[in-house]
């Protein structure tokens, strides 16, 4: 038994050590830890998947998908925080914003970039649980290179490729980061597939949370369809403000967005019915390429979501998504270190089966 799906790996993804998250005013240890990536890599390698190194890529696609000011902000904010003496003087060892320039605060005032780094920290960030430390930028940009390398493989003929992106990305909009995400790896992969000639791309997001960032990046576009199933934000779950069924796209993108919110406690049957419905819609579009936002946090044991999906469920979802066409699989969430490896092997094995790849040798 082998797993004929290349796993794109970037050692730099281990350098992001968020040092926890500030949730409801309290800093706790957090679950988006470097060990996640190690567990995923080791399990997939042990299952026979070839591990291939990410190749460095230029910034063009990244700066098309994202506001270049967000990219520059992330690249420099730790250095500025450190130069301001914050870690040394106060033990404030990660960038955590405390003022957010919401539209309601500015009420039409022109946007500014305040000189104080602790003021500026909230300029492109929408929550308190997405911390930046010394190695964060290397990992953020390294995850993008992994996604772009996987997209290259598919654009040049591979049926499937998986990017082991860490940190994850689907909560990042064009110009705002949050939800343990900094740059949108899946959106960047989709844009790269477009640039390489795919006329229509379908993104299927099976992370337990709604990918609000990906949705909004493509909300007014018809060339990239976005579909997601996730725990209902209206039932009290992150990202709270997006992911509702009524969000169907706008302007040219009208009808190119699909959300299937699920009740907390939804298990394989209900979850797979939603995966099947999304894949049916994606299939009807006849996409030239597919991006799967592969979050593994819908699993029953996951500490960040109330969905109850099994390994068999992820395998079946992989089969459905893998059958859609050439696909780039992008790692998103998934936080239970004990079950993460088995879930990833199940999902990729299913995708290989769905794609008709030979898994016997
Ligand atoms: C990529 C991804 O899966 N991001 C999800 C971030 C959701 N985190 C929001 C909730 C934070 C609360 N963490 C405390 C866990 C207690 N079980
Ligand atoms: Zn998630």
mmCIF file of C-alpha atoms and ligand atoms in Angstrom:
data_model
loop_
_atom_site.group_PDB
_atom_site.id
_atom_site.type_symbol
_atom_site.label_atom_id
_atom_site.label_comp_id
_atom_site.label_asym_id
_atom_site.label_seq_id
_atom_site.Cartn_x
_atom_site.Cartn_y
_atom_site.Cartn_z
ATOM 1 C CA UNK A 1 0.000 0.000 0.000
ATOM 2 C CA UNK A 2 1.426 3.331 -0.973
ATOM 3 C CA UNK A 3 0.125 6.848 -0.939
ATOM 4 C CA UNK A 4 0.806 8.336 -4.379
ATOM 5 C CA UNK A 5 0.261 11.983 -3.428
ATOM 6 C CA UNK A 6 3.283 14.295 -3.162
ATOM 7 C CA UNK A 7 3.514 16.012 0.209
ATOM 8 C CA UNK A 8 5.091 19.442 -0.188
ATOM 9 C CA UNK A 9 7.075 20.232 2.931
ATOM 10 C CA UNK A 10 8.844 23.355 4.112
ATOM 11 C CA UNK A 11 11.014 23.168 7.212
ATOM 12 C CA UNK A 12 10.455 26.892 7.766
ATOM 13 C CA UNK A 13 6.832 26.112 8.692
ATOM 14 C CA UNK A 14 8.146 24.926 12.072
ATOM 15 C CA UNK A 15 9.553 28.365 12.896
ATOM 16 C CA UNK A 16 6.190 29.943 13.742
ATOM 17 C CA UNK A 17 5.762 29.613 17.492
ATOM 18 C CA UNK A 18 2.682 31.679 18.288
ATOM 19 C CA UNK A 19 3.211 31.133 21.994
ATOM 20 C CA UNK A 20 -0.489 30.637 22.633
ATOM 21 C CA UNK A 21 -3.493 32.793 21.930
ATOM 22 C CA UNK A 22 -5.272 35.538 23.813
ATOM 23 C CA UNK A 23 -8.844 34.313 23.982
ATOM 24 C CA UNK A 24 -11.508 36.267 25.859
ATOM 25 C CA UNK A 25 -8.778 38.317 27.487
ATOM 26 C CA UNK A 26 -6.744 35.384 28.770
ATOM 27 C CA UNK A 27 -3.585 34.003 27.203
ATOM 28 C CA UNK A 28 -3.633 30.237 27.035
ATOM 29 C CA UNK A 29 -1.272 27.820 25.347
ATOM 30 C CA UNK A 30 -3.166 27.544 22.056
ATOM 31 C CA UNK A 31 -3.484 24.582 19.735
ATOM 32 C CA UNK A 32 -1.858 25.768 16.482
ATOM 33 C CA UNK A 33 1.575 24.418 17.455
ATOM 34 C CA UNK A 34 4.634 23.367 15.382
ATOM 35 C CA UNK A 35 4.187 19.724 16.424
ATOM 36 C CA UNK A 36 1.092 19.617 14.184
ATOM 37 C CA UNK A 37 3.265 19.828 11.087
ATOM 38 C CA UNK A 38 5.719 17.211 12.331
ATOM 39 C CA UNK A 39 2.913 14.769 13.138
ATOM 40 C CA UNK A 40 1.343 15.263 9.698
ATOM 41 C CA UNK A 41 4.624 14.865 7.819
ATOM 42 C CA UNK A 42 5.690 11.781 9.744
ATOM 43 C CA UNK A 43 2.334 10.018 9.339
ATOM 44 C CA UNK A 44 2.128 10.725 5.612
ATOM 45 C CA UNK A 45 5.749 9.682 5.027
ATOM 46 C CA UNK A 46 5.184 6.480 7.007
ATOM 47 C CA UNK A 47 2.147 5.772 4.802
ATOM 48 C CA UNK A 48 4.397 5.927 1.751
ATOM 49 C CA UNK A 49 3.780 9.435 0.432
ATOM 50 C CA UNK A 50 6.778 11.094 -1.244
ATOM 51 C CA UNK A 51 7.861 14.193 0.680
ATOM 52 C CA UNK A 52 9.088 16.918 -1.663
ATOM 53 C CA UNK A 53 10.653 20.245 -0.687
ATOM 54 C CA UNK A 54 8.834 23.517 -1.331
ATOM 55 C CA UNK A 55 10.535 25.739 -3.866
ATOM 56 C CA UNK A 56 10.918 29.479 -3.293
ATOM 57 C CA UNK A 57 8.542 31.642 -5.339
ATOM 58 C CA UNK A 58 8.346 35.342 -6.029
ATOM 59 C CA UNK A 59 5.706 37.624 -4.538
ATOM 60 C CA UNK A 60 3.574 38.325 -7.596
ATOM 61 C CA UNK A 61 0.644 36.009 -6.851
ATOM 62 C CA UNK A 62 0.752 36.791 -3.125
ATOM 63 C CA UNK A 63 0.468 40.509 -3.852
ATOM 64 C CA UNK A 64 -2.373 39.921 -6.292
ATOM 65 C CA UNK A 65 -4.443 37.976 -3.758
ATOM 66 C CA UNK A 66 -3.548 40.206 -0.794
ATOM 67 C CA UNK A 67 -3.209 43.910 -0.191
ATOM 68 C CA UNK A 68 0.565 44.442 -0.530
ATOM 69 C CA UNK A 69 0.367 46.521 2.655
ATOM 70 C CA UNK A 70 -0.803 43.442 4.589
ATOM 71 C CA UNK A 71 2.151 41.467 3.226
ATOM 72 C CA UNK A 72 4.633 44.215 4.151
ATOM 73 C CA UNK A 73 3.033 44.574 7.581
ATOM 74 C CA UNK A 74 3.435 40.880 8.373
ATOM 75 C CA UNK A 75 7.003 40.868 7.070
ATOM 76 C CA UNK A 76 8.029 43.731 9.367
ATOM 77 C CA UNK A 77 5.805 43.812 12.427
ATOM 78 C CA UNK A 78 7.923 41.535 14.649
ATOM 79 C CA UNK A 79 11.102 43.483 13.879
ATOM 80 C CA UNK A 80 9.348 46.758 14.749
ATOM 81 C CA UNK A 81 7.844 45.285 17.934
ATOM 82 C CA UNK A 82 11.274 44.088 19.001
ATOM 83 C CA UNK A 83 12.982 47.360 18.096
ATOM 84 C CA UNK A 84 10.431 49.200 20.220
ATOM 85 C CA UNK A 85 11.746 47.214 23.177
ATOM 86 C CA UNK A 86 8.425 45.591 24.001
ATOM 87 C CA UNK A 87 9.653 42.006 24.562
ATOM 88 C CA UNK A 88 12.673 43.083 26.609
ATOM 89 C CA UNK A 89 11.078 45.749 28.730
ATOM 90 C CA UNK A 90 7.728 44.220 29.538
ATOM 91 C CA UNK A 91 8.035 40.552 28.649
ATOM 92 C CA UNK A 92 5.569 41.116 25.836
ATOM 93 C CA UNK A 93 7.104 38.380 23.754
ATOM 94 C CA UNK A 94 4.568 38.269 20.898
ATOM 95 C CA UNK A 95 2.745 40.879 18.802
ATOM 96 C CA UNK A 96 -0.800 41.176 20.185
ATOM 97 C CA UNK A 97 -3.002 44.068 19.042
ATOM 98 C CA UNK A 98 -5.113 46.041 21.478
ATOM 99 C CA UNK A 99 -6.767 48.714 19.275
ATOM 100 C CA UNK A 100 -8.664 47.792 16.105
ATOM 101 C CA UNK A 101 -9.506 50.583 13.649
ATOM 102 C CA UNK A 102 -12.993 49.328 12.801
ATOM 103 C CA UNK A 103 -15.145 51.223 10.288
ATOM 104 C CA UNK A 104 -17.290 52.329 13.220
ATOM 105 C CA UNK A 105 -14.297 53.846 15.023
ATOM 106 C CA UNK A 106 -13.010 55.722 11.985
ATOM 107 C CA UNK A 107 -16.464 56.857 10.817
ATOM 108 C CA UNK A 108 -15.031 58.034 7.533
ATOM 109 C CA UNK A 109 -11.693 59.422 8.752
ATOM 110 C CA UNK A 110 -8.835 58.715 6.345
ATOM 111 C CA UNK A 111 -6.930 55.501 7.113
ATOM 112 C CA UNK A 112 -3.607 56.060 8.885
ATOM 113 C CA UNK A 113 -0.638 53.964 9.802
ATOM 114 C CA UNK A 114 0.101 55.112 13.361
ATOM 115 C CA UNK A 115 3.798 55.481 14.229
ATOM 116 C CA UNK A 116 3.591 53.480 17.494
ATOM 117 C CA UNK A 117 4.004 49.805 16.722
ATOM 118 C CA UNK A 118 1.568 48.808 19.477
ATOM 119 C CA UNK A 119 -1.046 50.996 17.802
ATOM 120 C CA UNK A 120 -0.205 49.696 14.352
ATOM 121 C CA UNK A 121 -0.488 46.055 15.456
ATOM 122 C CA UNK A 122 -4.279 46.133 14.987
ATOM 123 C CA UNK A 123 -4.230 47.699 11.538
ATOM 124 C CA UNK A 124 -4.441 44.451 9.567
ATOM 125 C CA UNK A 125 -5.588 42.044 12.284
ATOM 126 C CA UNK A 126 -9.136 41.298 13.428
ATOM 127 C CA UNK A 127 -8.695 39.243 16.595
ATOM 128 C CA UNK A 128 -6.451 38.730 19.624
ATOM 129 C CA UNK A 129 -5.650 35.070 19.100
ATOM 130 C CA UNK A 130 -3.324 35.303 16.107
ATOM 131 C CA UNK A 131 0.058 36.153 17.611
ATOM 132 C CA UNK A 132 3.268 37.026 15.775
ATOM 133 C CA UNK A 133 6.725 36.027 17.045
ATOM 134 C CA UNK A 134 10.327 35.978 15.803
ATOM 135 C CA UNK A 135 9.994 33.046 13.364
ATOM 136 C CA UNK A 136 6.448 33.733 12.226
ATOM 137 C CA UNK A 137 7.174 35.501 8.950
ATOM 138 C CA UNK A 138 9.545 32.757 7.735
ATOM 139 C CA UNK A 139 6.835 30.180 8.364
ATOM 140 C CA UNK A 140 4.020 32.289 6.882
ATOM 141 C CA UNK A 141 5.964 32.865 3.667
ATOM 142 C CA UNK A 142 7.216 29.266 3.736
ATOM 143 C CA UNK A 143 3.628 27.985 3.812
ATOM 144 C CA UNK A 144 2.861 30.144 0.764
ATOM 145 C CA UNK A 145 5.831 28.598 -1.066
ATOM 146 C CA UNK A 146 4.506 25.126 -0.195
ATOM 147 C CA UNK A 147 1.077 26.023 -1.598
ATOM 148 C CA UNK A 148 2.621 27.496 -4.775
ATOM 149 C CA UNK A 149 4.839 24.436 -5.248
ATOM 150 C CA UNK A 150 1.820 22.118 -4.968
ATOM 151 C CA UNK A 151 -0.064 24.317 -7.445
ATOM 152 C CA UNK A 152 2.915 24.089 -9.847
ATOM 153 C CA UNK A 153 2.849 20.290 -9.619
ATOM 154 C CA UNK A 154 -0.848 20.172 -10.527
ATOM 155 C CA UNK A 155 -0.498 22.793 -13.258
ATOM 156 C CA UNK A 156 2.232 20.696 -14.829
ATOM 157 C CA UNK A 157 0.167 17.540 -14.876
ATOM 158 C CA UNK A 158 0.082 15.934 -11.425
ATOM 159 C CA UNK A 159 -3.418 14.713 -10.639
ATOM 160 C CA UNK A 160 -3.062 15.563 -6.915
ATOM 161 C CA UNK A 161 -0.610 17.416 -4.694
ATOM 162 C CA UNK A 162 -0.805 18.230 -0.997
ATOM 163 C CA UNK A 163 0.829 21.251 0.633
ATOM 164 C CA UNK A 164 1.587 20.839 4.327
ATOM 165 C CA UNK A 165 0.970 24.500 5.064
ATOM 166 C CA UNK A 166 1.541 25.835 8.549
ATOM 167 C CA UNK A 167 0.309 28.297 9.672
ATOM 168 C CA UNK A 168 -3.058 27.710 7.992
ATOM 169 C CA UNK A 169 -4.679 30.392 5.840
ATOM 170 C CA UNK A 170 -8.396 30.296 5.059
ATOM 171 C CA UNK A 171 -9.437 32.980 7.568
ATOM 172 C CA UNK A 172 -7.340 35.690 5.876
ATOM 173 C CA UNK A 173 -9.179 38.199 3.660
ATOM 174 C CA UNK A 174 -7.526 40.445 1.092
ATOM 175 C CA UNK A 175 -6.249 42.786 3.798
ATOM 176 C CA UNK A 176 -6.942 41.314 7.251
ATOM 177 C CA UNK A 177 -5.558 38.315 9.144
ATOM 178 C CA UNK A 178 -6.943 36.324 12.065
ATOM 179 C CA UNK A 179 -8.101 32.897 13.181
ATOM 180 C CA UNK A 180 -4.525 31.585 13.558
ATOM 181 C CA UNK A 181 -3.986 32.434 9.868
ATOM 182 C CA UNK A 182 -1.748 35.117 8.266
ATOM 183 C CA UNK A 183 -1.747 34.679 4.466
ATOM 184 C CA UNK A 184 -4.373 32.710 2.546
ATOM 185 C CA UNK A 185 -2.507 29.693 1.170
ATOM 186 C CA UNK A 186 -5.594 28.209 -0.526
ATOM 187 C CA UNK A 187 -6.580 31.456 -2.246
ATOM 188 C CA UNK A 188 -2.978 31.877 -3.403
ATOM 189 C CA UNK A 189 -2.986 28.332 -4.815
ATOM 190 C CA UNK A 190 -6.268 29.046 -6.631
ATOM 191 C CA UNK A 191 -4.878 32.253 -8.109
ATOM 192 C CA UNK A 192 -1.728 30.417 -9.203
ATOM 193 C CA UNK A 193 -3.832 27.761 -10.950
ATOM 194 C CA UNK A 194 -5.699 30.556 -12.751
ATOM 195 C CA UNK A 195 -2.441 32.202 -13.771
ATOM 196 C CA UNK A 196 -1.200 28.863 -15.142
ATOM 197 C CA UNK A 197 -4.216 28.569 -17.405
ATOM 198 C CA UNK A 198 -7.125 27.061 -15.464
ATOM 199 C CA UNK A 199 -10.157 29.053 -16.585
ATOM 200 C CA UNK A 200 -12.372 28.033 -13.699
ATOM 201 C CA UNK A 201 -11.272 26.889 -10.242
ATOM 202 C CA UNK A 202 -13.485 25.385 -7.539
ATOM 203 C CA UNK A 203 -12.451 25.608 -3.886
ATOM 204 C CA UNK A 204 -13.982 23.040 -1.546
ATOM 205 C CA UNK A 205 -13.374 23.892 2.121
ATOM 206 C CA UNK A 206 -13.900 21.035 4.573
ATOM 207 C CA UNK A 207 -12.273 22.688 7.591
ATOM 208 C CA UNK A 208 -14.601 22.710 10.603
ATOM 209 C CA UNK A 209 -14.700 26.512 10.462
ATOM 210 C CA UNK A 210 -15.979 28.727 7.691
ATOM 211 C CA UNK A 211 -13.167 30.048 5.474
ATOM 212 C CA UNK A 212 -14.330 33.629 5.664
ATOM 213 C CA UNK A 213 -11.099 34.917 4.150
ATOM 214 C CA UNK A 214 -11.256 32.768 1.042
ATOM 215 C CA UNK A 215 -14.946 33.550 0.628
ATOM 216 C CA UNK A 216 -14.352 37.292 0.684
ATOM 217 C CA UNK A 217 -11.278 37.220 -1.587
ATOM 218 C CA UNK A 218 -13.388 35.686 -4.363
ATOM 219 C CA UNK A 219 -16.792 37.093 -3.365
ATOM 220 C CA UNK A 220 -17.184 39.252 -6.475
ATOM 221 C CA UNK A 221 -15.523 36.872 -8.926
ATOM 222 C CA UNK A 222 -17.074 34.199 -11.121
ATOM 223 C CA UNK A 223 -13.802 32.500 -12.118
ATOM 224 C CA UNK A 224 -13.232 31.009 -8.650
ATOM 225 C CA UNK A 225 -16.151 29.257 -6.958
ATOM 226 C CA UNK A 226 -16.015 28.802 -3.179
ATOM 227 C CA UNK A 227 -17.997 26.179 -1.265
ATOM 228 C CA UNK A 228 -17.704 25.393 2.440
ATOM 229 C CA UNK A 229 -19.308 23.182 5.046
ATOM 230 C CA UNK A 230 -18.619 24.128 8.638
ATOM 231 C CA UNK A 231 -20.050 24.430 12.096
ATOM 232 C CA UNK A 232 -22.818 27.031 12.042
ATOM 233 C CA UNK A 233 -21.405 30.415 13.066
ATOM 234 C CA UNK A 234 -24.908 31.281 14.214
ATOM 235 C CA UNK A 235 -24.635 28.531 16.821
ATOM 236 C CA UNK A 236 -21.777 30.439 18.477
ATOM 237 C CA UNK A 237 -18.686 29.425 16.544
ATOM 238 C CA UNK A 238 -15.755 31.253 14.956
ATOM 239 C CA UNK A 239 -15.694 33.251 12.679
ATOM 240 C CA UNK A 240 -19.119 34.394 14.006
ATOM 241 C CA UNK A 241 -19.663 37.112 11.357
ATOM 242 C CA UNK A 242 -19.538 35.054 8.149
ATOM 243 C CA UNK A 243 -20.390 31.586 6.923
ATOM 244 C CA UNK A 244 -24.173 31.908 6.748
ATOM 245 C CA UNK A 245 -26.201 30.193 4.027
ATOM 246 C CA UNK A 246 -27.501 33.486 2.621
ATOM 247 C CA UNK A 247 -23.972 34.547 1.537
ATOM 248 C CA UNK A 248 -24.047 33.666 -2.164
ATOM 249 C CA UNK A 249 -21.576 36.125 -3.727
ATOM 250 C CA UNK A 250 -22.012 39.606 -5.139
ATOM 251 C CA UNK A 251 -21.841 41.305 -8.541
ATOM 252 C CA UNK A 252 -19.958 39.092 -10.998
ATOM 253 C CA UNK A 253 -19.611 36.576 -8.166
ATOM 254 C CA UNK A 254 -23.349 36.237 -7.545
ATOM 255 C CA UNK A 255 -24.040 32.509 -7.237
ATOM 256 C CA UNK A 256 -20.325 31.599 -6.985
ATOM 257 C CA UNK A 257 -20.333 31.158 -3.212
ATOM 258 C CA UNK A 258 -21.986 28.392 -1.247
ATOM 259 C CA UNK A 259 -22.125 27.890 2.519
ATOM 260 C CA UNK A 260 -23.540 24.813 4.235
ATOM 261 C CA UNK A 261 -23.571 25.542 7.984
ATOM 262 C CA UNK A 262 -23.948 22.455 10.171
ATOM 263 C CA UNK A 263 -25.322 22.023 13.667
ATOM 264 C CA UNK A 264 -22.820 21.307 16.444
ATOM 265 C CA UNK A 265 -22.646 17.544 16.930
ATOM 266 C CA UNK A 266 -23.026 16.742 13.219
ATOM 267 C CA UNK A 267 -21.343 13.381 12.524
ATOM 268 C CA UNK A 268 -20.321 11.443 9.395
ATOM 269 C CA UNK A 269 -23.791 11.070 7.875
ATOM 270 C CA UNK A 270 -24.764 14.743 7.943
ATOM 271 C CA UNK A 271 -21.234 15.925 7.227
ATOM 272 C CA UNK A 272 -20.779 13.649 4.197
ATOM 273 C CA UNK A 273 -24.193 14.606 2.833
ATOM 274 C CA UNK A 274 -22.951 18.211 2.845
ATOM 275 C CA UNK A 275 -19.582 17.257 1.286
ATOM 276 C CA UNK A 276 -21.488 15.371 -1.391
ATOM 277 C CA UNK A 277 -23.763 18.351 -2.065
ATOM 278 C CA UNK A 278 -20.802 20.736 -2.356
ATOM 279 C CA UNK A 279 -18.883 18.380 -4.624
ATOM 280 C CA UNK A 280 -21.993 17.986 -6.765
ATOM 281 C CA UNK A 281 -22.190 21.735 -7.240
ATOM 282 C CA UNK A 282 -18.471 21.958 -7.936
ATOM 283 C CA UNK A 283 -18.692 19.119 -10.467
ATOM 284 C CA UNK A 284 -21.536 20.872 -12.312
ATOM 285 C CA UNK A 285 -19.203 23.824 -12.956
ATOM 286 C CA UNK A 286 -16.720 21.556 -14.751
ATOM 287 C CA UNK A 287 -13.725 23.237 -13.076
ATOM 288 C CA UNK A 288 -10.328 22.949 -14.735
ATOM 289 C CA UNK A 289 -8.728 22.616 -11.306
ATOM 290 C CA UNK A 290 -9.792 22.210 -7.696
ATOM 291 C CA UNK A 291 -8.394 23.447 -4.393
ATOM 292 C CA UNK A 292 -9.366 21.587 -1.241
ATOM 293 C CA UNK A 293 -9.000 23.493 2.012
ATOM 294 C CA UNK A 294 -8.250 20.391 4.029
ATOM 295 C CA UNK A 295 -8.950 21.180 7.643
ATOM 296 C CA UNK A 296 -8.936 18.097 9.853
ATOM 297 C CA UNK A 297 -10.597 19.824 12.802
ATOM 298 C CA UNK A 298 -14.087 18.472 12.045
ATOM 299 C CA UNK A 299 -12.852 15.265 13.693
ATOM 300 C CA UNK A 300 -14.622 14.111 16.812
ATOM 301 C CA UNK A 301 -11.578 14.459 19.082
ATOM 302 C CA UNK A 302 -10.627 17.936 17.906
ATOM 303 C CA UNK A 303 -10.495 20.550 20.682
ATOM 304 C CA UNK A 304 -11.536 23.448 18.406
ATOM 305 C CA UNK A 305 -14.823 22.218 16.964
ATOM 306 C CA UNK A 306 -17.990 20.349 17.955
ATOM 307 C CA UNK A 307 -18.287 18.287 14.763
ATOM 308 C CA UNK A 308 -17.900 14.503 15.091
ATOM 309 C CA UNK A 309 -16.331 13.230 11.882
ATOM 310 C CA UNK A 310 -14.337 9.955 11.842
ATOM 311 C CA UNK A 311 -11.313 8.796 9.835
ATOM 312 C CA UNK A 312 -13.719 6.889 7.596
ATOM 313 C CA UNK A 313 -15.615 10.130 7.067
ATOM 314 C CA UNK A 314 -12.471 11.957 5.981
ATOM 315 C CA UNK A 315 -11.566 9.092 3.668
ATOM 316 C CA UNK A 316 -15.004 9.260 2.022
ATOM 317 C CA UNK A 317 -14.732 13.050 1.706
ATOM 318 C CA UNK A 318 -11.307 12.610 0.100
ATOM 319 C CA UNK A 319 -12.827 10.230 -2.448
ATOM 320 C CA UNK A 320 -15.535 12.721 -3.389
ATOM 321 C CA UNK A 321 -13.154 15.678 -3.675
ATOM 322 C CA UNK A 322 -10.428 13.662 -5.404
ATOM 323 C CA UNK A 323 -12.860 12.621 -8.137
ATOM 324 C CA UNK A 324 -13.579 16.236 -9.136
ATOM 325 C CA UNK A 325 -10.439 16.735 -11.184
ATOM 326 C CA UNK A 326 -6.834 17.860 -10.772
ATOM 327 C CA UNK A 327 -6.638 19.067 -7.177
ATOM 328 C CA UNK A 328 -4.314 20.929 -4.844
ATOM 329 C CA UNK A 329 -4.920 19.947 -1.232
ATOM 330 C CA UNK A 330 -4.010 22.645 1.265
ATOM 331 C CA UNK A 331 -3.617 21.888 4.964
ATOM 332 C CA UNK A 332 -5.805 24.140 7.119
ATOM 333 C CA UNK A 333 -6.808 23.406 10.749
ATOM 334 C CA UNK A 334 -6.723 20.180 12.760
ATOM 335 C CA UNK A 335 -5.446 20.249 16.321
ATOM 336 C CA UNK A 336 -5.736 16.863 18.025
ATOM 337 C CA UNK A 337 -2.149 15.663 17.833
ATOM 338 C CA UNK A 338 -3.079 12.076 18.685
ATOM 339 C CA UNK A 339 -5.461 11.614 15.751
ATOM 340 C CA UNK A 340 -4.151 14.153 13.216
ATOM 341 C CA UNK A 341 -1.796 11.796 11.365
ATOM 342 C CA UNK A 342 -4.410 9.103 10.817
ATOM 343 C CA UNK A 343 -6.934 11.668 9.624
ATOM 344 C CA UNK A 344 -4.514 13.081 7.045
ATOM 345 C CA UNK A 345 -3.578 9.627 5.761
ATOM 346 C CA UNK A 346 -7.283 8.777 5.475
ATOM 347 C CA UNK A 347 -8.121 11.984 3.599
ATOM 348 C CA UNK A 348 -5.211 11.687 1.160
ATOM 349 C CA UNK A 349 -5.808 7.968 0.595
ATOM 350 C CA UNK A 350 -9.432 8.720 -0.183
ATOM 351 C CA UNK A 351 -8.412 11.493 -2.571
ATOM 352 C CA UNK A 352 -6.008 9.137 -4.353
ATOM 353 C CA UNK A 353 -8.786 6.546 -4.705
ATOM 354 C CA UNK A 354 -11.243 9.158 -5.960
ATOM 355 C CA UNK A 355 -8.673 10.336 -8.493
ATOM 356 C CA UNK A 356 -8.143 6.776 -9.712
ATOM 357 C CA UNK A 357 -4.474 6.678 -8.718
ATOM 358 C CA UNK A 358 -2.874 3.302 -8.107
ATOM 359 C CA UNK A 359 -2.585 2.792 -4.357
ATOM 360 C CA UNK A 360 -1.620 -0.900 -4.542
ATOM 361 C CA UNK A 361 2.123 -0.767 -5.191
HETATM 362 C C1 LIG B 1 -7.534 27.490 10.725
HETATM 363 C C2 LIG B 1 -8.460 27.286 11.860
HETATM 364 O O1 LIG B 1 -8.940 26.184 12.070
HETATM 365 N N1 LIG B 1 -8.688 28.344 12.639
HETATM 366 C C3 LIG B 1 -9.649 28.209 13.678
HETATM 367 C C4 LIG B 1 -9.447 29.187 14.753
HETATM 368 C C5 LIG B 1 -10.585 29.059 15.703
HETATM 369 N N2 LIG B 1 -10.204 29.379 17.016
HETATM 370 C C6 LIG B 1 -11.261 30.072 17.683
HETATM 371 C C7 LIG B 1 -11.535 29.680 19.070
HETATM 372 C C8 LIG B 1 -10.407 29.854 20.027
HETATM 373 C C9 LIG B 1 -10.712 29.188 21.304
HETATM 374 N N3 LIG B 1 -9.719 28.233 21.639
HETATM 375 C C10 LIG B 1 -9.983 27.575 22.864
HETATM 376 C C11 LIG B 1 -10.245 26.133 22.673
HETATM 377 C C12 LIG B 1 -10.981 25.568 23.827
HETATM 378 N N4 LIG B 1 -11.373 24.211 23.603
HETATM 379 ZN ZN1 LIG B 2 -10.682 25.304 11.488
#
